PDB file of C-alpha atoms and ligand atoms in Angstrom:
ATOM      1  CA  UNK A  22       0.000   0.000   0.000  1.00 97.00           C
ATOM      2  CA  UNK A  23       1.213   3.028  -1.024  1.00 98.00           C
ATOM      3  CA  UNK A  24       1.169   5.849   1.878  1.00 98.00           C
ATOM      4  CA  UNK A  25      -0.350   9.903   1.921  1.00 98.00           C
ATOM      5  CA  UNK A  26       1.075  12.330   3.690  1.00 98.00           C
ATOM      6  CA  UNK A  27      -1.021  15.295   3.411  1.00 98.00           C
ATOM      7  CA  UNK A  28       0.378  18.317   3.037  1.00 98.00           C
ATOM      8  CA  UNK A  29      -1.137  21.013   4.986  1.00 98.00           C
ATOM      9  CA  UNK A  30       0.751  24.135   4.616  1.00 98.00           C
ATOM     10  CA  UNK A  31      -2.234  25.515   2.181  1.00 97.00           C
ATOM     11  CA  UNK A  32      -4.569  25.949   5.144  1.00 98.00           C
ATOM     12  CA  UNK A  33      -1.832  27.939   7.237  1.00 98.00           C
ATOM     13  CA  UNK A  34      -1.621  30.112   4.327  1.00 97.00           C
ATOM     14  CA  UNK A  35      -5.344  30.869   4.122  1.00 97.00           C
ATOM     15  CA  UNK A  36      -4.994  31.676   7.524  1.00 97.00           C
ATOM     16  CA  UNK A  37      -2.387  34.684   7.455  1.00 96.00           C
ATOM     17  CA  UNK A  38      -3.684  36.149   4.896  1.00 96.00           C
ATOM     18  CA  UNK A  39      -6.483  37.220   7.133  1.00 95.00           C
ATOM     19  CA  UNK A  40      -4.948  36.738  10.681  1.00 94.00           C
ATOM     20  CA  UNK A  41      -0.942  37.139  10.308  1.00 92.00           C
ATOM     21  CA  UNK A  42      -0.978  40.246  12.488  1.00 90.00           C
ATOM     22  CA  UNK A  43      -3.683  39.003  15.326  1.00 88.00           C
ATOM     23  CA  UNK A  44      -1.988  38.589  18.647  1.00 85.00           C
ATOM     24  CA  UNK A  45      -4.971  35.691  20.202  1.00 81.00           C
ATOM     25  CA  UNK A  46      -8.273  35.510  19.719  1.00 87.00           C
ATOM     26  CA  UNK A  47     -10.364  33.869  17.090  1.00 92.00           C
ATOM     27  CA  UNK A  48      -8.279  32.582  14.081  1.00 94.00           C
ATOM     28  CA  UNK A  49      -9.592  30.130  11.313  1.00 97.00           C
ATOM     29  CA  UNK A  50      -8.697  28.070   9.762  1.00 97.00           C
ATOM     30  CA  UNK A  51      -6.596  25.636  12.170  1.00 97.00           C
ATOM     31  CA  UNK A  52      -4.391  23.649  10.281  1.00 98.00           C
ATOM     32  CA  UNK A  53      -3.957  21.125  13.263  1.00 98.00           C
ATOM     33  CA  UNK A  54      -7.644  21.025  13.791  1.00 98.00           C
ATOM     34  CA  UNK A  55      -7.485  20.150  10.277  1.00 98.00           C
ATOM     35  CA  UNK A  56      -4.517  17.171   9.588  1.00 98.00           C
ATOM     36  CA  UNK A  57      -6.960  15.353  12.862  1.00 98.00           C
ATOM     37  CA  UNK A  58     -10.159  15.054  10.661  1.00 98.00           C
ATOM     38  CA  UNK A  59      -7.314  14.117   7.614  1.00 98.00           C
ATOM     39  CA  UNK A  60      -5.823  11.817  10.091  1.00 98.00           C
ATOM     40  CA  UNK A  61      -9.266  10.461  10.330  1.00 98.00           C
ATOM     41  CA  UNK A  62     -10.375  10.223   6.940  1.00 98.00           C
ATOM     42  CA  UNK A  63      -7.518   8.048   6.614  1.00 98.00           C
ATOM     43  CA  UNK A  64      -3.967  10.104   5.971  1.00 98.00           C
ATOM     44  CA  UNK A  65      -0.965   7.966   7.294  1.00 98.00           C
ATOM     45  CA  UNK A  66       0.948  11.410   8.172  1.00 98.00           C
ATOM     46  CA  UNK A  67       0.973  14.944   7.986  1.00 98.00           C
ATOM     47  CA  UNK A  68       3.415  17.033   6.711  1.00 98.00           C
ATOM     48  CA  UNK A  69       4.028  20.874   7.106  1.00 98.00           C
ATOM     49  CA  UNK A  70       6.925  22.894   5.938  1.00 97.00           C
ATOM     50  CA  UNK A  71       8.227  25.689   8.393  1.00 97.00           C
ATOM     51  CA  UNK A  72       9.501  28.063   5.945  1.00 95.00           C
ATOM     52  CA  UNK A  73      12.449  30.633   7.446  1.00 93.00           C
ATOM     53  CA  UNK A  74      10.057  33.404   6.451  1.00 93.00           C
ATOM     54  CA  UNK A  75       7.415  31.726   8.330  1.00 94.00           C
ATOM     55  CA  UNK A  76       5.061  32.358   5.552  1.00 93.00           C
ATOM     56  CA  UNK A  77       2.217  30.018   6.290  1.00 96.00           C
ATOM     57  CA  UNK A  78       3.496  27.042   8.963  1.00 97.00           C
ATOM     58  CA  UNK A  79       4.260  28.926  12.327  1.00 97.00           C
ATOM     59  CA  UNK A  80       6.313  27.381  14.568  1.00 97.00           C
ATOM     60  CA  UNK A  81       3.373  27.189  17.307  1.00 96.00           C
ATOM     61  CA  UNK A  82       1.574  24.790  14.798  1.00 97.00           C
ATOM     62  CA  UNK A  83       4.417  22.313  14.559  1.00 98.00           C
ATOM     63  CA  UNK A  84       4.600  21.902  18.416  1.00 98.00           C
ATOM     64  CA  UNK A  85       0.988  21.694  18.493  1.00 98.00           C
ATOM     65  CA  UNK A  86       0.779  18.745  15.757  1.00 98.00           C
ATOM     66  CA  UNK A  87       3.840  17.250  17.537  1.00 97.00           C
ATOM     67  CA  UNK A  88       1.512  17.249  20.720  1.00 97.00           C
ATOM     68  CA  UNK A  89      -1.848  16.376  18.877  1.00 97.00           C
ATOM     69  CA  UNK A  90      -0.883  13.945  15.824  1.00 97.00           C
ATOM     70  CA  UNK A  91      -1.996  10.483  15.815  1.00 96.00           C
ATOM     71  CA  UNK A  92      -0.084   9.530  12.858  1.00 98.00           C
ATOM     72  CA  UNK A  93       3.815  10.926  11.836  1.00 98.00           C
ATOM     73  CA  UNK A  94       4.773  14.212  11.619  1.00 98.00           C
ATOM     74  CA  UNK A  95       6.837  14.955   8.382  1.00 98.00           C
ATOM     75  CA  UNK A  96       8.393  18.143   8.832  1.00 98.00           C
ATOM     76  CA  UNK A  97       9.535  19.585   5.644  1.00 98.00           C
ATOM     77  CA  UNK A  98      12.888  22.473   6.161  1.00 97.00           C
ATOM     78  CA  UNK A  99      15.602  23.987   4.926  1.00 97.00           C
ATOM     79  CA  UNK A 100      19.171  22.517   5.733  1.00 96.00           C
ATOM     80  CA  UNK A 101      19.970  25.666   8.021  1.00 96.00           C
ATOM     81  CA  UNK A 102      21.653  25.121  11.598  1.00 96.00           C
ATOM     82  CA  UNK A 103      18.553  26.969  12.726  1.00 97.00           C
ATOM     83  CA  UNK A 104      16.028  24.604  11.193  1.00 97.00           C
ATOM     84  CA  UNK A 105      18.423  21.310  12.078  1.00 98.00           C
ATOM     85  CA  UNK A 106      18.745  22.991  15.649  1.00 98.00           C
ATOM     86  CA  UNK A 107      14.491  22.824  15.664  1.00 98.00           C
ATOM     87  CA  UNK A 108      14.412  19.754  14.813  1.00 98.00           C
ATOM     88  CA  UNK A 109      16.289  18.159  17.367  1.00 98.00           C
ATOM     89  CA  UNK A 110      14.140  19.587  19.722  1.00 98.00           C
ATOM     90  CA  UNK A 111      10.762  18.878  18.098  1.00 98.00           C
ATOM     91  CA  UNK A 112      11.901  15.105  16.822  1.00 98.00           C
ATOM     92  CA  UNK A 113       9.786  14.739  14.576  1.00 98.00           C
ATOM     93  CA  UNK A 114       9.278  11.548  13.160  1.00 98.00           C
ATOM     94  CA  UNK A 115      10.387  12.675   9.855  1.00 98.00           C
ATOM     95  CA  UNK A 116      12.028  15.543   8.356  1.00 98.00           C
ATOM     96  CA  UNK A 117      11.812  16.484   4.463  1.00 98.00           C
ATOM     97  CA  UNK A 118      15.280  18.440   3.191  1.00 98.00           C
ATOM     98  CA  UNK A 119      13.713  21.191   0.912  1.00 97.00           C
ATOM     99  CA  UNK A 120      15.508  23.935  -0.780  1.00 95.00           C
ATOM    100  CA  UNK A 121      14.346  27.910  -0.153  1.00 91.00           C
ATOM    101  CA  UNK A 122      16.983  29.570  -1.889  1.00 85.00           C
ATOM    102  CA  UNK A 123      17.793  29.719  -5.654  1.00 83.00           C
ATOM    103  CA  UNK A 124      20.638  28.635  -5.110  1.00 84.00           C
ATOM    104  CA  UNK A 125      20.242  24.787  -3.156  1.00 86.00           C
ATOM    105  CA  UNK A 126      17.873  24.617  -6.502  1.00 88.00           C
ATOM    106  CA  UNK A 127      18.884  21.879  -9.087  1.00 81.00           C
ATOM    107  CA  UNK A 128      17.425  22.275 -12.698  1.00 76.00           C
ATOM    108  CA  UNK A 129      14.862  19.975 -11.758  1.00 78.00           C
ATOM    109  CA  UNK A 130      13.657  21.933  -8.885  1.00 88.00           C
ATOM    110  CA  UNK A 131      14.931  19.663  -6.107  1.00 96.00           C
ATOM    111  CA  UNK A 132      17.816  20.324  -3.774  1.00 96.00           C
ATOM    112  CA  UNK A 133      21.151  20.399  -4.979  1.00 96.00           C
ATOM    113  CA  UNK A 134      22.578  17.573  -3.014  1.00 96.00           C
ATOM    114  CA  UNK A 135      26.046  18.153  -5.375  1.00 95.00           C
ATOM    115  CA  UNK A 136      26.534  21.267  -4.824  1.00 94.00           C
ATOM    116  CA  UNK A 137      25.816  21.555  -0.810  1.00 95.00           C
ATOM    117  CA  UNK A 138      27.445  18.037  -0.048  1.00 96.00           C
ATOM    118  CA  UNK A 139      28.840  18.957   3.192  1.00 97.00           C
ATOM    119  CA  UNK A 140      26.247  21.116   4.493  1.00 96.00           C
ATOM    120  CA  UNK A 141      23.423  18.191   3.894  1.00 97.00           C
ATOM    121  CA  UNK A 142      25.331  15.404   5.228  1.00 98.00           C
ATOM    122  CA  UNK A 143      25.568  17.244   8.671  1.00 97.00           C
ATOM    123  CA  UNK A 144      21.834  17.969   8.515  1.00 98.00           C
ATOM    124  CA  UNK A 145      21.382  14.068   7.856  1.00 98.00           C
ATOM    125  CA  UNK A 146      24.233  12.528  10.225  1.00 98.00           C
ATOM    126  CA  UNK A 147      22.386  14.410  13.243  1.00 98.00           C
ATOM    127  CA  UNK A 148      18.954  13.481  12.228  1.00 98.00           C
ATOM    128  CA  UNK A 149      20.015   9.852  12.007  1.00 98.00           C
ATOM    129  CA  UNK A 150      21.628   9.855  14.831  1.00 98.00           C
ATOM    130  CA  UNK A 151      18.646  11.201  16.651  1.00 98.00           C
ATOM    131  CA  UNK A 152      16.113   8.774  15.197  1.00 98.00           C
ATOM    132  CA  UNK A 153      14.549  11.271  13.033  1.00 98.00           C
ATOM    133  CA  UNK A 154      13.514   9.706   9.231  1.00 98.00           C
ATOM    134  CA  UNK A 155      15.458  12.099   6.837  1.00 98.00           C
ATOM    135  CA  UNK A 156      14.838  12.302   3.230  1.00 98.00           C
ATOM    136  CA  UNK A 157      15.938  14.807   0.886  1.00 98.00           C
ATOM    137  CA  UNK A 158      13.441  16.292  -1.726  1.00 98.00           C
ATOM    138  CA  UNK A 159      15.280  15.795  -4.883  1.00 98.00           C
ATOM    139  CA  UNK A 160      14.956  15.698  -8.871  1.00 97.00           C
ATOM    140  CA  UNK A 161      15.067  12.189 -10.092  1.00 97.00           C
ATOM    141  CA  UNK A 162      18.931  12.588 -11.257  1.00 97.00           C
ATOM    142  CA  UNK A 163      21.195   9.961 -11.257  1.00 97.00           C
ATOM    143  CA  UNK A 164      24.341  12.192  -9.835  1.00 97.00           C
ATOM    144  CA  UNK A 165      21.698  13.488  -6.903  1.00 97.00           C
ATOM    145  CA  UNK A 166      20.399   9.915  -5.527  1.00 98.00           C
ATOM    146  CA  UNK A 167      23.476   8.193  -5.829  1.00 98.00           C
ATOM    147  CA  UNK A 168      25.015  11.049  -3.289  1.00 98.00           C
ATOM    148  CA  UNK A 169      21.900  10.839  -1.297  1.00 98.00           C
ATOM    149  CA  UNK A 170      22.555   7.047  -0.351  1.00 98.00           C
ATOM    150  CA  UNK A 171      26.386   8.204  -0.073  1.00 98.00           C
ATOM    151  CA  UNK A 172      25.654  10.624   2.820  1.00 98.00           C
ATOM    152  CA  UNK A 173      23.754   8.541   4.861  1.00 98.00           C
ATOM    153  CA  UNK A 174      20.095   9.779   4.181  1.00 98.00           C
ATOM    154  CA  UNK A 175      17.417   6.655   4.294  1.00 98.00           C
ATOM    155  CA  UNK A 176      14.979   8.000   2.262  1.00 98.00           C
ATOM    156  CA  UNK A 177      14.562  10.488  -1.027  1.00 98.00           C
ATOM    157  CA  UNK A 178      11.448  12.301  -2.489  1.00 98.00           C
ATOM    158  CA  UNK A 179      11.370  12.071  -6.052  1.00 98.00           C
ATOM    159  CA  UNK A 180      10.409  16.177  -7.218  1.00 98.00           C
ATOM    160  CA  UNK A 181       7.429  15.371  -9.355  1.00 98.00           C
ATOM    161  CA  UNK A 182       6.817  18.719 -10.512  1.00 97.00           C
ATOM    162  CA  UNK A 183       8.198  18.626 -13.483  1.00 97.00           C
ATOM    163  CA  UNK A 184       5.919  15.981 -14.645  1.00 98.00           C
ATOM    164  CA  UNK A 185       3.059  17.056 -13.039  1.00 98.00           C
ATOM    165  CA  UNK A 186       3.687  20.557 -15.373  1.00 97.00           C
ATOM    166  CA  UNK A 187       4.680  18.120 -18.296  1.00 97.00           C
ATOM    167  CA  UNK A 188       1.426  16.141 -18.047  1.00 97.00           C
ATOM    168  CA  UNK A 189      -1.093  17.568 -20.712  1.00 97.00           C
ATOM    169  CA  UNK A 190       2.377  17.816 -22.781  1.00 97.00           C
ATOM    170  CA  UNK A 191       4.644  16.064 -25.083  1.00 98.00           C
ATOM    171  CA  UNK A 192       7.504  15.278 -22.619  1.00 97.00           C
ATOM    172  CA  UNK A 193       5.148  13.676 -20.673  1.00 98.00           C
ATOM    173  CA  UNK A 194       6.066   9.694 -21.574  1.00 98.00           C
ATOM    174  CA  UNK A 195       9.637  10.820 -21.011  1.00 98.00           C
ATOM    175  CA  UNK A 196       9.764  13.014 -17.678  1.00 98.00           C
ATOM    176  CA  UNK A 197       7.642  10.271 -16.274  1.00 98.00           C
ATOM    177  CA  UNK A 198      10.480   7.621 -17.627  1.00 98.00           C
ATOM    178  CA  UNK A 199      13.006   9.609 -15.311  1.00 98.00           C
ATOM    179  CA  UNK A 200      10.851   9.212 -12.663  1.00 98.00           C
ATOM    180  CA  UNK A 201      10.613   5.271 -12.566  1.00 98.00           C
ATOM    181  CA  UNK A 202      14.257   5.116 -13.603  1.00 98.00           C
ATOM    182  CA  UNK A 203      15.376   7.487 -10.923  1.00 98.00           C
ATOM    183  CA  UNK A 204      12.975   5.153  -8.379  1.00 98.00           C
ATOM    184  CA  UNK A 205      14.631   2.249  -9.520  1.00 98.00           C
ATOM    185  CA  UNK A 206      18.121   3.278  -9.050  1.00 98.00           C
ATOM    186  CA  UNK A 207      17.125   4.888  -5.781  1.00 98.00           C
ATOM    187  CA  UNK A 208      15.169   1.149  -4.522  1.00 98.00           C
ATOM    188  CA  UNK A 209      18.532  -0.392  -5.748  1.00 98.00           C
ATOM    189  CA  UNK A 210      20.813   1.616  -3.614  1.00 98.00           C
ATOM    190  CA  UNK A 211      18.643   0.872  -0.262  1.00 98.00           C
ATOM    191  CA  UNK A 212      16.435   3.869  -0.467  1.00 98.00           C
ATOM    192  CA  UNK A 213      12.864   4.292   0.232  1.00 98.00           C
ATOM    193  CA  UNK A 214      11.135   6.318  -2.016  1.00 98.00           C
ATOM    194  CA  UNK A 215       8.931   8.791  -1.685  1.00 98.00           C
ATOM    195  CA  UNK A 216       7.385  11.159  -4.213  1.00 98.00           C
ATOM    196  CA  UNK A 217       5.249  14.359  -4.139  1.00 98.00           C
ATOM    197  CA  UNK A 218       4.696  17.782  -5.784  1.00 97.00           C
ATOM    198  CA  UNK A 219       2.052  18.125  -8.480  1.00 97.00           C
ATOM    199  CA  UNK A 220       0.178  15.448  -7.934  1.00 98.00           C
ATOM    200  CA  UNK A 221      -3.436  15.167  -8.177  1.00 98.00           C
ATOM    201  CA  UNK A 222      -6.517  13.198  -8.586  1.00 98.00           C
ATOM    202  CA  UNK A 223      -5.382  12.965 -12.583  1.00 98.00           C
ATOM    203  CA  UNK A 224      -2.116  12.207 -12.596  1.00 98.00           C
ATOM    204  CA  UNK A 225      -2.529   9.827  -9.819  1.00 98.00           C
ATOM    205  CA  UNK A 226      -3.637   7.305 -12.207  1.00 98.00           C
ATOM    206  CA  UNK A 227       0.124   7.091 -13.512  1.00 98.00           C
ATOM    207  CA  UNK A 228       2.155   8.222 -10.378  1.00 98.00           C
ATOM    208  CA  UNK A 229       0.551   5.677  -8.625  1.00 98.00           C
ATOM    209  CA  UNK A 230       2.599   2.602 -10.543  1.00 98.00           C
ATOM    210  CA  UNK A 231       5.785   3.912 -10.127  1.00 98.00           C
ATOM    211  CA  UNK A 232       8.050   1.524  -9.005  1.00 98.00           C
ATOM    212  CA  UNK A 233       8.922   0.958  -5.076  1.00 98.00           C
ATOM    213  CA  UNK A 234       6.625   3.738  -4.323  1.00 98.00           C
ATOM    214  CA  UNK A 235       6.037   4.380  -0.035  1.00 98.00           C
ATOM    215  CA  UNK A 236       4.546   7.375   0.180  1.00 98.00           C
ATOM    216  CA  UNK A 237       3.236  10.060  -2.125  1.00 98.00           C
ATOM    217  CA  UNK A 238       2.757  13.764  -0.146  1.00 98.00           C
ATOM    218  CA  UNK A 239       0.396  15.784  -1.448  1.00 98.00           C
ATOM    219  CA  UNK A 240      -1.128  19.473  -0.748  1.00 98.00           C
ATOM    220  CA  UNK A 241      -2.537  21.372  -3.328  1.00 98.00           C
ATOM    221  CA  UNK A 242      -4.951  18.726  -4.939  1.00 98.00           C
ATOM    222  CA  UNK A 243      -6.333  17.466  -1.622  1.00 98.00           C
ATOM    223  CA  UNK A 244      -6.741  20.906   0.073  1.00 98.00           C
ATOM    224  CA  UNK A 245      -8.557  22.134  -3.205  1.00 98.00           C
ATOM    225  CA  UNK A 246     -11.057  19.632  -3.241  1.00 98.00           C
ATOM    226  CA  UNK A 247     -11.674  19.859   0.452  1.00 98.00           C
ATOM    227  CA  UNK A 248     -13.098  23.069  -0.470  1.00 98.00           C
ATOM    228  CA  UNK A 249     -15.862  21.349  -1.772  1.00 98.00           C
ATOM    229  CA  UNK A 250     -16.488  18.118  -0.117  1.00 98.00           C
ATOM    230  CA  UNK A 251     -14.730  18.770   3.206  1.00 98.00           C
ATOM    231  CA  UNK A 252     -11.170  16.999   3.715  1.00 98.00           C
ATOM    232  CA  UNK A 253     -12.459  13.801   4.808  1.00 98.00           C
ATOM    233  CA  UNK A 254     -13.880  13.405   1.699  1.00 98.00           C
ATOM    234  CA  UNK A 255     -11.233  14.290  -0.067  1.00 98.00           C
ATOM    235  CA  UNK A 256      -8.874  12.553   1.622  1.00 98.00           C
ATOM    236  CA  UNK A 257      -9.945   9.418   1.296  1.00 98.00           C
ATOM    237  CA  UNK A 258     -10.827   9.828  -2.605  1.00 98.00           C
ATOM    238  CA  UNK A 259      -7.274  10.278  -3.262  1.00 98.00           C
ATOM    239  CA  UNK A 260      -6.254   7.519  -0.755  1.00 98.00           C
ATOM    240  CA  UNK A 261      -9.041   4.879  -2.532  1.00 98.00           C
ATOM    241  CA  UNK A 262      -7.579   6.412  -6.164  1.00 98.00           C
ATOM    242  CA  UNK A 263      -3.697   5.159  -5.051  1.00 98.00           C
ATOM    243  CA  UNK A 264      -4.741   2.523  -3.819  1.00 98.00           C
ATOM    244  CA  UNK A 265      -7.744   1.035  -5.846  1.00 96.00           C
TER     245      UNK A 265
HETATM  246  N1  PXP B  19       6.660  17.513  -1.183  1.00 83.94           N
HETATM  247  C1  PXP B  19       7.449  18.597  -0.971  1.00 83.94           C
HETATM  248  C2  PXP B  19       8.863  18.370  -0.550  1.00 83.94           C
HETATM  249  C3  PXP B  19       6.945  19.893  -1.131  1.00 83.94           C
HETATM  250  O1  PXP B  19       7.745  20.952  -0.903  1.00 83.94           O
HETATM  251  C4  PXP B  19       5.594  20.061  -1.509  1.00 83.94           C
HETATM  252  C5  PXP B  19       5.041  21.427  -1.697  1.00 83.94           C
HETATM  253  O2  PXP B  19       5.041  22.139  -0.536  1.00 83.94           O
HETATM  254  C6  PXP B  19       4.811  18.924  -1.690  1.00 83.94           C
HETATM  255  C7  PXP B  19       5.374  17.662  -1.542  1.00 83.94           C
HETATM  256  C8  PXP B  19       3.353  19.008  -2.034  1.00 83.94           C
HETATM  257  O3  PXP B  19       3.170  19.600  -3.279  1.00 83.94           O
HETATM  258  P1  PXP B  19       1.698  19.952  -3.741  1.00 83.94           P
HETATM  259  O4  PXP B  19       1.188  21.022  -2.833  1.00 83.94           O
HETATM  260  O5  PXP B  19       1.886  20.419  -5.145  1.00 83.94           O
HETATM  261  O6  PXP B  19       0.893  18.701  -3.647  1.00 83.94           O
END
């Protein structure tokens, strides 16, 4: 069975952009008030990104899901010793490597594991050795995964947003090829993969038999729809789509 973390960042950003400057009081919408009904409907984790700009995700919301969550806690950040530092303390059960500047940003959109070697291999060292799940959020490059098993990182998340944008293209067939070849070469080198950015109730008909697939996380789509059926609803359509 292939696993959803839903990503919930969207609701946090619907949030500030009425309430950034309220100091208490009423807010809405609650972002951990909404990954419980997710977790609920049937989500196997949640996953937030706290940006450095704190743009959405506030740090308040990450210690509340790490209080409140039933399921995992996927905490996507930047490889900062600010971010790594906040981690530590929050141990979550996962964290997500994602770049936030230019340039960590491979062509593919992922982080550039090449060019900040060092730097990520610290991040990952002390979240293995603290028991937290790392993965790094790459493009499905050959020179990238290979370097990701090198450093020590258990897990990578294949960037999918280049054939999520390819999709109603021509380059579809073949950014979807680099995909299941970069899965492939990530499964051989002891890697669990993970996938996410793009995806939706579409293109989850093909992303869905990519090969060694464990979980897909997903925002966008599933916090669209939940506009109009609620995210229960929505949650477990795309949960019964990737795994009918
Ligand atoms: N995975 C990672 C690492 C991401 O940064 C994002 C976007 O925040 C997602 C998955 C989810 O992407 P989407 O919102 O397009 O589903």
């Amino acid at each position: 069975m292939i696993l959803l973390g839903v990503n919930i960042d969207h609701c946090a950003t619907l949030r500030q952009a009425r309430y950034r400057d309220a100091v208490g009081g009423f807010v809405e919408p609650d972002p951990v008030a909404l990954a419980e009904r997710a977790e609920r409907a049937g989500a196997d984790g949640i996953t937030v990104h706290l940006r450095e700009d704190r743009r959405h995700i506030q740090d308040r919301d990450v210690w509340r899901l790490k209080e409140t969550c039933a399921t995992r806690v996927n905490l996507e950040m930047a490889c900062t010793p600010a971010m790594t530092e906040l981690a530590l303390k929050l141990k979550p059960h996962a964290v997500c490597i994602v770049p936030e500047n230019r340039s960590e940003v491979t062509t593919e959109g992922g982080l550039d594991v090449v060019a900040g070697r060092e730097k990520v291999r610290a991040c990952v060292l002390a979240m293995n050795a603290a028991g937290i799940e790392a993965s790094l959020f790459i493009g499905p490059d050959e020179a990238q995964i290979e370097l990701a098993a090198e450093i020590g990182a258990p897990v990578v998340e294949l960037h999918t947003g280049a054939y999520a944008n390819a999709y109603a293209g021509p380059s579809r067939a073949a950014e979807f090829q680099r995909l299941r070849i970069g899965a492939v070469r990530a499964h051989d080198l002891g890697l669990k993969v993970n996938a996410g950015h793009g995806i939706n109730y579409v293109n989850i008909a093909e992303v869905r038999t990519l090969p060694h697939l464990n979980e897909l996380n997903i925002g966008h789509s599933i916090l669209s729809r939940a506009l109009f059926t609620g995210i229960e609803e929505a949650v477990r359509e795309m949960k019964a789509r990737m795994n009918p």
